[in-house]
PDB file of C-alpha atoms in Angstrom:
ATOM      1  CA  MET A   1       4.912 -78.464 -24.168  1.00  0.00           C
ATOM      2  CA  LYS A   2       2.182 -76.130 -23.000  1.00  0.00           C
ATOM      3  CA  THR A   3       4.374 -75.114 -20.070  1.00  0.00           C
ATOM      4  CA  ILE A   4       7.327 -74.264 -22.323  1.00  0.00           C
ATOM      5  CA  LEU A   5       5.081 -72.264 -24.668  1.00  0.00           C
ATOM      6  CA  ALA A   6       3.526 -70.408 -21.731  1.00  0.00           C
ATOM      7  CA  CYS A   7       6.998 -69.601 -20.345  1.00  0.00           C
ATOM      8  CA  CYS A   8       8.181 -68.307 -23.738  1.00  0.00           C
ATOM      9  CA  LEU A   9       5.054 -66.211 -24.107  1.00  0.00           C
ATOM     10  CA  PHE A  10       5.480 -64.854 -20.577  1.00  0.00           C
ATOM     11  CA  LEU A  11       9.128 -63.918 -21.229  1.00  0.00           C
ATOM     12  CA  ALA A  12       8.248 -62.243 -24.534  1.00  0.00           C
ATOM     13  CA  VAL A  13       5.495 -60.183 -22.918  1.00  0.00           C
ATOM     14  CA  ALA A  14       7.602 -59.344 -19.864  1.00  0.00           C
ATOM     15  CA  SER A  15      10.562 -58.170 -21.946  1.00  0.00           C
ATOM     16  CA  GLY A  16       8.293 -56.028 -24.126  1.00  0.00           C
ATOM     17  CA  CYS A  17       6.672 -54.384 -21.084  1.00  0.00           C
ATOM     18  CA  ARG A  18       9.901 -53.034 -19.702  1.00  0.00           C
ATOM     19  CA  THR A  19       9.829 -49.301 -19.244  1.00  0.00           C
ATOM     20  CA  SER A  20      12.300 -47.380 -21.313  1.00  0.00           C
ATOM     21  CA  PRO A  21      14.441 -44.729 -19.639  1.00  0.00           C
ATOM     22  CA  SER A  22      12.462 -41.539 -19.110  1.00  0.00           C
ATOM     23  CA  ALA A  23      13.546 -38.150 -20.342  1.00  0.00           C
ATOM     24  CA  PRO A  24      15.250 -35.876 -17.814  1.00  0.00           C
ATOM     25  CA  ASN A  25      13.202 -33.201 -16.037  1.00  0.00           C
ATOM     26  CA  TYR A  26      14.606 -29.834 -17.049  1.00  0.00           C
ATOM     27  CA  ALA A  27      13.786 -26.606 -15.253  1.00  0.00           C
ATOM     28  CA  ARG A  28      10.867 -24.738 -16.747  1.00  0.00           C
ATOM     29  CA  SER A  29      11.919 -21.458 -18.320  1.00  0.00           C
ATOM     30  CA  ASP A  30      10.095 -18.398 -17.023  1.00  0.00           C
ATOM     31  CA  PRO A  31       8.858 -16.194 -19.899  1.00  0.00           C
ATOM     32  CA  TRP A  32       8.538 -13.143 -17.636  1.00  0.00           C
ATOM     33  CA  LEU A  33      11.383 -10.863 -16.645  1.00  0.00           C
ATOM     34  CA  PRO A  34      11.196  -9.253 -13.218  1.00  0.00           C
ATOM     35  CA  ALA A  35      10.060  -5.637 -13.191  1.00  0.00           C
ATOM     36  CA  GLN A  36      11.681  -2.999 -11.011  1.00  0.00           C
ATOM     37  CA  VAL A  37       8.410  -2.572  -9.094  1.00  0.00           C
ATOM     38  CA  GLN A  38       6.623  -5.830  -8.320  1.00  0.00           C
ATOM     39  CA  ILE A  39       3.266  -6.194  -6.587  1.00  0.00           C
ATOM     40  CA  SER A  40       2.367  -9.452  -4.872  1.00  0.00           C
ATOM     41  CA  ASP A  41      -1.385  -9.302  -5.256  1.00  0.00           C
ATOM     42  CA  ASP A  42      -3.673  -8.396  -8.154  1.00  0.00           C
ATOM     43  CA  ASP A  43      -6.092  -6.654  -5.770  1.00  0.00           C
ATOM     44  CA  LEU A  44      -3.275  -4.453  -4.464  1.00  0.00           C
ATOM     45  CA  ARG A  45      -2.219  -3.698  -8.056  1.00  0.00           C
ATOM     46  CA  LYS A  46      -5.733  -2.478  -8.840  1.00  0.00           C
ATOM     47  CA  LYS A  47      -5.815  -0.222  -5.750  1.00  0.00           C
ATOM     48  CA  THR A  48      -2.439   1.469  -6.255  1.00  0.00           C
ATOM     49  CA  ALA A  49      -0.817   3.656  -8.875  1.00  0.00           C
ATOM     50  CA  PHE A  50       2.948   3.979  -9.335  1.00  0.00           C
ATOM     51  CA  GLY A  51       4.960   6.626 -11.135  1.00  0.00           C
ATOM     52  CA  GLU A  52       8.211   6.074 -12.978  1.00  0.00           C
ATOM     53  CA  PRO A  53      11.078   5.410 -10.506  1.00  0.00           C
ATOM     54  CA  LEU A  54      13.541   8.296 -10.209  1.00  0.00           C
ATOM     55  CA  VAL A  55      17.130   7.048  -9.971  1.00  0.00           C
ATOM     56  CA  SER A  56      20.234   9.023  -9.067  1.00  0.00           C
ATOM     57  CA  ARG A  57      23.684   8.588  -7.515  1.00  0.00           C
ATOM     58  CA  ASP A  58      25.338  10.661  -4.834  1.00  0.00           C
ATOM     59  CA  ALA A  59      29.016  11.714  -4.753  1.00  0.00           C
ATOM     60  CA  ALA A  60      29.994   8.392  -3.120  1.00  0.00           C
ATOM     61  CA  GLY A  61      28.301   6.447  -5.938  1.00  0.00           C
ATOM     62  CA  LEU A  62      25.395   5.132  -3.858  1.00  0.00           C
ATOM     63  CA  LEU A  63      22.214   4.448  -5.805  1.00  0.00           C
ATOM     64  CA  PHE A  64      19.137   6.422  -4.657  1.00  0.00           C
ATOM     65  CA  VAL A  65      15.672   5.419  -5.843  1.00  0.00           C
ATOM     66  CA  THR A  66      12.461   7.423  -5.353  1.00  0.00           C
ATOM     67  CA  ILE A  67       9.165   5.812  -6.369  1.00  0.00           C
ATOM     68  CA  PRO A  68       6.037   7.987  -6.564  1.00  0.00           C
ATOM     69  CA  LEU A  69       2.877   6.133  -5.585  1.00  0.00           C
ATOM     70  CA  ARG A  70      -0.634   6.591  -4.261  1.00  0.00           C
ATOM     71  CA  ALA A  71      -3.672   4.652  -3.160  1.00  0.00           C
ATOM     72  CA  ALA A  72      -5.953   4.844  -6.190  1.00  0.00           C
ATOM     73  CA  THR A  73      -8.998   4.150  -4.053  1.00  0.00           C
ATOM     74  CA  ASP A  74     -11.102   5.768  -1.353  1.00  0.00           C
ATOM     75  CA  LEU A  75      -9.582   3.404   1.217  1.00  0.00           C
ATOM     76  CA  THR A  76      -6.497   3.777   3.369  1.00  0.00           C
ATOM     77  CA  LEU A  77      -4.040   1.049   2.385  1.00  0.00           C
ATOM     78  CA  TYR A  78      -1.411  -0.496   4.609  1.00  0.00           C
ATOM     79  CA  VAL A  79       1.447  -1.953   2.600  1.00  0.00           C
ATOM     80  CA  ASP A  80       4.885  -3.414   3.171  1.00  0.00           C
ATOM     81  CA  TYR A  81       7.806  -2.991   0.791  1.00  0.00           C
ATOM     82  CA  ARG A  82      11.367  -4.234   0.526  1.00  0.00           C
ATOM     83  CA  THR A  83      14.166  -3.439  -1.880  1.00  0.00           C
ATOM     84  CA  THR A  84      16.750  -5.670  -3.509  1.00  0.00           C
ATOM     85  CA  PHE A  85      19.782  -4.001  -5.054  1.00  0.00           C
ATOM     86  CA  LEU A  86      21.510  -5.865  -7.887  1.00  0.00           C
ATOM     87  CA  ASP A  87      24.979  -5.685  -9.412  1.00  0.00           C
ATOM     88  CA  ARG A  88      25.657  -5.317 -13.164  1.00  0.00           C
ATOM     89  CA  SER A  89      25.216  -9.064 -13.640  1.00  0.00           C
ATOM     90  CA  GLY A  90      21.807  -9.065 -11.951  1.00  0.00           C
ATOM     91  CA  ARG A  91      23.030 -10.793  -8.786  1.00  0.00           C
ATOM     92  CA  PRO A  92      21.550  -9.555  -5.496  1.00  0.00           C
ATOM     93  CA  LEU A  93      23.930  -7.408  -3.465  1.00  0.00           C
ATOM     94  CA  GLN A  94      21.652  -6.248  -0.675  1.00  0.00           C
ATOM     95  CA  GLN A  95      18.066  -6.885   0.375  1.00  0.00           C
ATOM     96  CA  THR A  96      16.338  -4.782   2.976  1.00  0.00           C
ATOM     97  CA  GLY A  97      13.778  -6.056   5.440  1.00  0.00           C
ATOM     98  CA  TRP A  98      10.094  -5.243   5.029  1.00  0.00           C
ATOM     99  CA  TYR A  99       9.089  -1.636   5.781  1.00  0.00           C
ATOM    100  CA  ASN A 100       5.540  -0.447   6.461  1.00  0.00           C
ATOM    101  CA  LYS A 101       3.865   2.354   4.535  1.00  0.00           C
ATOM    102  CA  THR A 102       0.406   3.838   4.944  1.00  0.00           C
ATOM    103  CA  LEU A 103      -1.173   5.130   1.756  1.00  0.00           C
ATOM    104  CA  TYR A 104      -4.008   7.562   2.313  1.00  0.00           C
ATOM    105  CA  PRO A 105      -6.891   7.685  -0.180  1.00  0.00           C
ATOM    106  CA  ASN A 106      -5.920   9.415  -3.431  1.00  0.00           C
ATOM    107  CA  VAL A 107      -2.955  11.240  -1.866  1.00  0.00           C
ATOM    108  CA  PHE A 108       0.326  11.367  -3.795  1.00  0.00           C
ATOM    109  CA  ASP A 109       3.229   9.951  -1.793  1.00  0.00           C
ATOM    110  CA  HIS A 110       6.617   8.346  -2.407  1.00  0.00           C
ATOM    111  CA  ILE A 111       9.152   5.958  -0.977  1.00  0.00           C
ATOM    112  CA  GLN A 112      12.887   6.510  -1.114  1.00  0.00           C
ATOM    113  CA  VAL A 113      15.539   3.818  -0.750  1.00  0.00           C
ATOM    114  CA  ASN A 114      19.275   3.758  -1.269  1.00  0.00           C
ATOM    115  CA  SER A 115      22.003   1.180  -1.664  1.00  0.00           C
ATOM    116  CA  VAL A 116      24.837   0.787   0.825  1.00  0.00           C
ATOM    117  CA  THR A 117      27.439   0.088  -1.850  1.00  0.00           C
ATOM    118  CA  PRO A 118      28.371   1.857  -5.087  1.00  0.00           C
ATOM    119  CA  ASP A 119      28.358  -1.561  -6.833  1.00  0.00           C
ATOM    120  CA  ALA A 120      24.550  -1.441  -7.077  1.00  0.00           C
ATOM    121  CA  ALA A 121      23.528  -1.104 -10.727  1.00  0.00           C
ATOM    122  CA  ASP A 122      19.806  -1.915 -10.563  1.00  0.00           C
ATOM    123  CA  PHE A 123      17.020  -2.550  -8.081  1.00  0.00           C
ATOM    124  CA  ARG A 124      13.708  -4.299  -7.462  1.00  0.00           C
ATOM    125  CA  VAL A 125      11.044  -3.156  -5.009  1.00  0.00           C
ATOM    126  CA  ASP A 126       8.424  -5.663  -3.842  1.00  0.00           C
ATOM    127  CA  PHE A 127       5.042  -4.508  -2.478  1.00  0.00           C
ATOM    128  CA  ARG A 128       2.490  -6.526  -0.524  1.00  0.00           C
ATOM    129  CA  TYR A 129      -0.382  -5.873   1.862  1.00  0.00           C
ATOM    130  CA  ALA A 130       0.951  -5.226   5.378  1.00  0.00           C
ATOM    131  CA  ARG A 131       1.218  -8.253   7.633  1.00  0.00           C
TER     132      ARG A 131
END
């Protein structure tokens, strides 16, 4: 009798301890939208100053972007940058490789990039310390 009671108790406990199906893991939504000029490092952000990007198109419809910038410090900065051109839907059309730029202390400078297709509607430029 004790054996039957122990078996019933064991089965009751075992069936109650089953794990229920877990909820699916959904992708986490990012609350931040990408900016046109993105800087990889907070230290680099503090040591640089960027002007408003100047955007124009040539007769062939290519997108030209000029970004004023300077080293807002008494140090010479060595940075890399790359550009991603996007279509009207926000899909990448073209991404350049990394280019080097030397920013001299407190001297105004600029970078200029252009798309290779007239389908480019927007852009993003990424900056990082030179590697």
